[in-house]
Short mmCIF file of C-alpha atoms and ligand atoms in Angstrom, two decimals:
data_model
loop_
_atom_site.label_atom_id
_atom_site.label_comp_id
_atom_site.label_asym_id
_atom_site.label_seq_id
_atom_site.Cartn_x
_atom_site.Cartn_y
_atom_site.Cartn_z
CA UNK A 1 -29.33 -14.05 17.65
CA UNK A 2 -32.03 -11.82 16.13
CA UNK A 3 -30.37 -8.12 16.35
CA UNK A 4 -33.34 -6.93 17.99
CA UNK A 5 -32.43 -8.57 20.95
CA UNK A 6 -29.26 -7.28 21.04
CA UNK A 7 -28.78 -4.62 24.14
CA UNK A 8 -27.23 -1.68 22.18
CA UNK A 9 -28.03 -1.93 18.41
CA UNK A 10 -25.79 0.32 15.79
CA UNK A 11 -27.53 0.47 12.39
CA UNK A 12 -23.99 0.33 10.41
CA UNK A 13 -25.06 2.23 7.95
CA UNK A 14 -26.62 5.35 9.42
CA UNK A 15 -25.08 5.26 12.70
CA UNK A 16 -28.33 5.24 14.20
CA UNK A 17 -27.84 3.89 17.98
CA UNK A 18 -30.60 2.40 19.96
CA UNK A 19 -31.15 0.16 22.92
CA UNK A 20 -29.62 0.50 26.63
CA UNK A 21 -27.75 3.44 28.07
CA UNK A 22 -28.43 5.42 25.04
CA UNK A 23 -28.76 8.87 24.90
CA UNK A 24 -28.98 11.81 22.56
CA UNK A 25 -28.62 15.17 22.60
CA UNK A 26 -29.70 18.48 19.80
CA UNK A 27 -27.57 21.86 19.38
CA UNK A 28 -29.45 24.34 17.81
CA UNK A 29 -28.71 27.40 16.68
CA UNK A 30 -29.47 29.40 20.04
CA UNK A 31 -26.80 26.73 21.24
CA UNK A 32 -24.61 28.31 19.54
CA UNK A 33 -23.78 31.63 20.22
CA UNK A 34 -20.46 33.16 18.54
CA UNK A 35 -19.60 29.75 17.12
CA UNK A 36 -20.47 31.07 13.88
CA UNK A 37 -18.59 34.10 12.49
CA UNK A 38 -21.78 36.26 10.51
CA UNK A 39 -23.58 37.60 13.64
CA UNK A 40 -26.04 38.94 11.37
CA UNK A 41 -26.87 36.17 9.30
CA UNK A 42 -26.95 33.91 12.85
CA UNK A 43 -29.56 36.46 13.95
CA UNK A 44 -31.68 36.20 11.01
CA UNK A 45 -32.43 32.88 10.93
CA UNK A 46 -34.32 31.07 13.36
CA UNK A 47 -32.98 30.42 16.57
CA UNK A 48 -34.55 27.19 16.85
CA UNK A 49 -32.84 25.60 13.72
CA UNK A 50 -30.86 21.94 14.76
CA UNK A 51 -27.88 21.94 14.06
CA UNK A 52 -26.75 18.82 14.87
CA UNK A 53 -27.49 16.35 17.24
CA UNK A 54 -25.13 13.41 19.06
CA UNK A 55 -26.40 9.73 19.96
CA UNK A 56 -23.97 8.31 22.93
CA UNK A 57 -23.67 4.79 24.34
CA UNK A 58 -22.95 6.10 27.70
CA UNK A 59 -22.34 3.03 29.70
CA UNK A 60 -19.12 4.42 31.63
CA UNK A 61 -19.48 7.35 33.85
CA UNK A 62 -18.40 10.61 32.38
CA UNK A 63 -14.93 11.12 34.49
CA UNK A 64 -13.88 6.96 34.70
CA UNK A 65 -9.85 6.75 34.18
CA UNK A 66 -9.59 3.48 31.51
CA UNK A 67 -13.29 3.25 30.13
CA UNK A 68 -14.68 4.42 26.72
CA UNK A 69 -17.48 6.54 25.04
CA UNK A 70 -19.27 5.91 21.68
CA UNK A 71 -21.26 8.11 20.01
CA UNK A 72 -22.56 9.13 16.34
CA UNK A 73 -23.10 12.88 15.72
CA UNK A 74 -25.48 13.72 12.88
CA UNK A 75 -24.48 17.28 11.09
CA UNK A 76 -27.60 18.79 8.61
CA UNK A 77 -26.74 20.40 5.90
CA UNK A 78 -26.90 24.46 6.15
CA UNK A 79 -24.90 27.43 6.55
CA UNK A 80 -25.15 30.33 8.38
CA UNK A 81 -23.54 33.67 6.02
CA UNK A 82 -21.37 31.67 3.97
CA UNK A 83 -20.32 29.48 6.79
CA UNK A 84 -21.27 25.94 6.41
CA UNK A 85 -22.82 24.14 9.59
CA UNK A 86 -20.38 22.82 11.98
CA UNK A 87 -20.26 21.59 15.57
CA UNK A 88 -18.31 23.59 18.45
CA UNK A 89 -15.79 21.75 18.38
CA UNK A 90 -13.55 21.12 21.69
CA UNK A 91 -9.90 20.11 23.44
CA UNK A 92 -9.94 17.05 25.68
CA UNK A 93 -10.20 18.66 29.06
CA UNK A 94 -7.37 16.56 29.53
CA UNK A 95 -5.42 17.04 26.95
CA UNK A 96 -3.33 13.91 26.57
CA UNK A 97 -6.73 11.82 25.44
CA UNK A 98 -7.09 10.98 21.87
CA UNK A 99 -10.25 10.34 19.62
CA UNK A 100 -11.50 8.12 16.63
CA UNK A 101 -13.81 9.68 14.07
CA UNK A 102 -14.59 7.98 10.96
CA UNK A 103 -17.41 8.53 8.52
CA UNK A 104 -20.58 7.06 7.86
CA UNK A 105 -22.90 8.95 5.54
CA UNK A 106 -22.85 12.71 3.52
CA UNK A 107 -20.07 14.56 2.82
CA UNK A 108 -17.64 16.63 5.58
CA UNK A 109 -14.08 18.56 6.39
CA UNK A 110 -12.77 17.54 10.03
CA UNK A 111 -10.81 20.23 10.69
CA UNK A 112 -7.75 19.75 13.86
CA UNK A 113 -6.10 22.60 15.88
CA UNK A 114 -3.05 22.37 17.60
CA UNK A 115 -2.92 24.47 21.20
CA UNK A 116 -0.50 26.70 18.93
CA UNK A 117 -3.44 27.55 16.75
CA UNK A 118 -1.74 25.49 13.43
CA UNK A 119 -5.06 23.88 11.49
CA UNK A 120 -5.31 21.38 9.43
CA UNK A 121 -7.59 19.47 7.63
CA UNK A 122 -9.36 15.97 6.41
CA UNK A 123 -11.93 15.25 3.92
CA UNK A 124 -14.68 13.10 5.61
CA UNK A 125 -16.42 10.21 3.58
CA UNK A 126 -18.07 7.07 4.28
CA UNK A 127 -15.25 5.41 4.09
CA UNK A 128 -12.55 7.90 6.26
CA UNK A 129 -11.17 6.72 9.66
CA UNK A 130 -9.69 10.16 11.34
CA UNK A 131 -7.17 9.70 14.53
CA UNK A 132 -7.29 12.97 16.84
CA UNK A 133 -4.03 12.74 18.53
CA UNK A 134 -4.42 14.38 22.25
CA UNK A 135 -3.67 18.01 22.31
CA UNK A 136 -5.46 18.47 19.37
CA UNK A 137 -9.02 20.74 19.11
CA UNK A 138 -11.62 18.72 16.22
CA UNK A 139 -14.78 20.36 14.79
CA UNK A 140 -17.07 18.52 11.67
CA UNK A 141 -18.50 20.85 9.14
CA UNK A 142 -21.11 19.53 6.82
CA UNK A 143 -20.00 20.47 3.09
CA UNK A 144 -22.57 18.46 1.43
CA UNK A 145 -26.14 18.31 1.09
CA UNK A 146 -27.46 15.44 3.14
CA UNK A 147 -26.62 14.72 6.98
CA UNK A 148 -23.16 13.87 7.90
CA UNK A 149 -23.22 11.25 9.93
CA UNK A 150 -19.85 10.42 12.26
CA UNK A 151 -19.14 7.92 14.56
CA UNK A 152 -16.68 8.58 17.61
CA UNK A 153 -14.64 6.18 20.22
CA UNK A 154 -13.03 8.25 23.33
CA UNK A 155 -12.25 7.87 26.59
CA UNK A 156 -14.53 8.49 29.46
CA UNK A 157 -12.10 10.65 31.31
CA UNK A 158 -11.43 13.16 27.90
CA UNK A 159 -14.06 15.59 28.73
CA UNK A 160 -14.76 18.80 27.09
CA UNK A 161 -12.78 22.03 26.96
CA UNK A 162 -15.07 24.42 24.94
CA UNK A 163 -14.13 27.30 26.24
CA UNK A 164 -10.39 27.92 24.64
CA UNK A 165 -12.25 27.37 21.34
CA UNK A 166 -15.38 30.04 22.23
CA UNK A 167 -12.48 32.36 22.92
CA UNK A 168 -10.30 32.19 19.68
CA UNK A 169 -12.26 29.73 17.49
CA UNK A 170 -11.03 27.78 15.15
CA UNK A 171 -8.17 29.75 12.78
CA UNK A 172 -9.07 28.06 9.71
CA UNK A 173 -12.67 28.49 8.41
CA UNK A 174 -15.19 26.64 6.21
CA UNK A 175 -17.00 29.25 3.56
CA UNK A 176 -18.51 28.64 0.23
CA UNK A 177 -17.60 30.49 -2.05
CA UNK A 178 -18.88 30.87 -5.79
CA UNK A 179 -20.19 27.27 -5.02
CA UNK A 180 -17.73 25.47 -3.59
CA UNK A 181 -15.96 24.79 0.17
CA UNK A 182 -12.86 26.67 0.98
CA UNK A 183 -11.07 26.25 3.95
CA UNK A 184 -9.37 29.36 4.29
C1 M6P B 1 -18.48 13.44 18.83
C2 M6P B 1 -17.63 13.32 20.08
C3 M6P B 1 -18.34 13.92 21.28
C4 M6P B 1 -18.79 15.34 20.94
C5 M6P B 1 -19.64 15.37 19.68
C6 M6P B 1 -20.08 16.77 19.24
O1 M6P B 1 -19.58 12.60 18.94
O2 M6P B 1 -16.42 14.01 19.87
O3 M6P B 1 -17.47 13.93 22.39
O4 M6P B 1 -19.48 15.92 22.03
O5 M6P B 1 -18.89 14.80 18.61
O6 M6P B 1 -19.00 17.67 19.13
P1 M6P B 1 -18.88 18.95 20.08
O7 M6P B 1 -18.81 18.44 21.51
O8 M6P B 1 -17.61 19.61 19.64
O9 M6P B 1 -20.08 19.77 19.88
ZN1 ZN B 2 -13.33 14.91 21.44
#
């Protein structure tokens, strides 16, 4: 079969989803409100600035017990201060559920977070497969210079706890400094 007859098509090696029950959604910077630790630097640049953006196969109704999501989030390369661009990063609303990342293109730190704040840390490649055990917070930050692209499997029923993480953030950060990425 010719793939462009296929449904849902996943370019394998951007990520790039198309077809049915696809849908995709852009976080700016004005998205993004206290995410980012230089409130200055956030305010000077402009507001309107993607950040990232997140193609979902969406088939199963957000909520179903037993079904799956699949997604590819695209991070662009930037920082804001000496922070480099990240997503919000979340808990599973329910906490249990678990999560595959695993790199496609550019160059990226997952970073986990235990409910007792302890962080830790993988180097994302296009090559990495990441398991996010449940209970555990996940944010991408783009250290490179090109997109990083990530793909992600998790269950319909996980759903998104932001708020615990808008509160206390993440206690390990991403910074350049003289050059390089330092999670610190
Ligand atoms: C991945 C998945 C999604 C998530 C997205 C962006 O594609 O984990 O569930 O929404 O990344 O991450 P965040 O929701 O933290 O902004
Ligand atoms: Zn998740």
């Amino acid at each position: 079969m010719e793939c462009s007859k296929a449904k849902v098509q996943i370019d394998t090696s951007t990520g790039k989803l198309t077809g049915e029950d696809v849908s995709k959604s852009t976080r700016q910077l004005k998205h993004l409100q206290g995410i980012f630790e230089d409130q200055a630097a956030y305010e000077a640049m402009n507001p309107e600035t993607i950040v990232y953006e997140v193609e979902m196969h969406d088939k199963e109704t957000l909520g179903t017990e037993g079904g799956l999501l699949f997604g590819t989030s695209y991070i662009y390369p930037g920082k804001v201060g000496k922070e480099y661009f990240m997503t919000k990063g979340h808990f599973h609303q329910k906490r249990n559920r678990a999560e595959y990342y695993w790199g496609i293109q550019g160059h990226g730190v997952l970073l986990f977070m235990s409910e007792t704040g302890e962080v830790t840390a993988e180097e994302v490649l296009p090559c990495s497969l990441h398991y996010i055990q449940g209970y555990t917070a996940h944010r991408l930050v783009n250290i490179g210079e090109d997109v990083l692209a990530v793909g992600a499997c998790w269950p319909s029923d996980a759903g998104h706890d932001y708020a615990d993480i808008l509160e206390r953030g993440f206690s390990k950060k991403v910074r350049e400094r003289n050059g390089v990425p330092f999670i610190e």
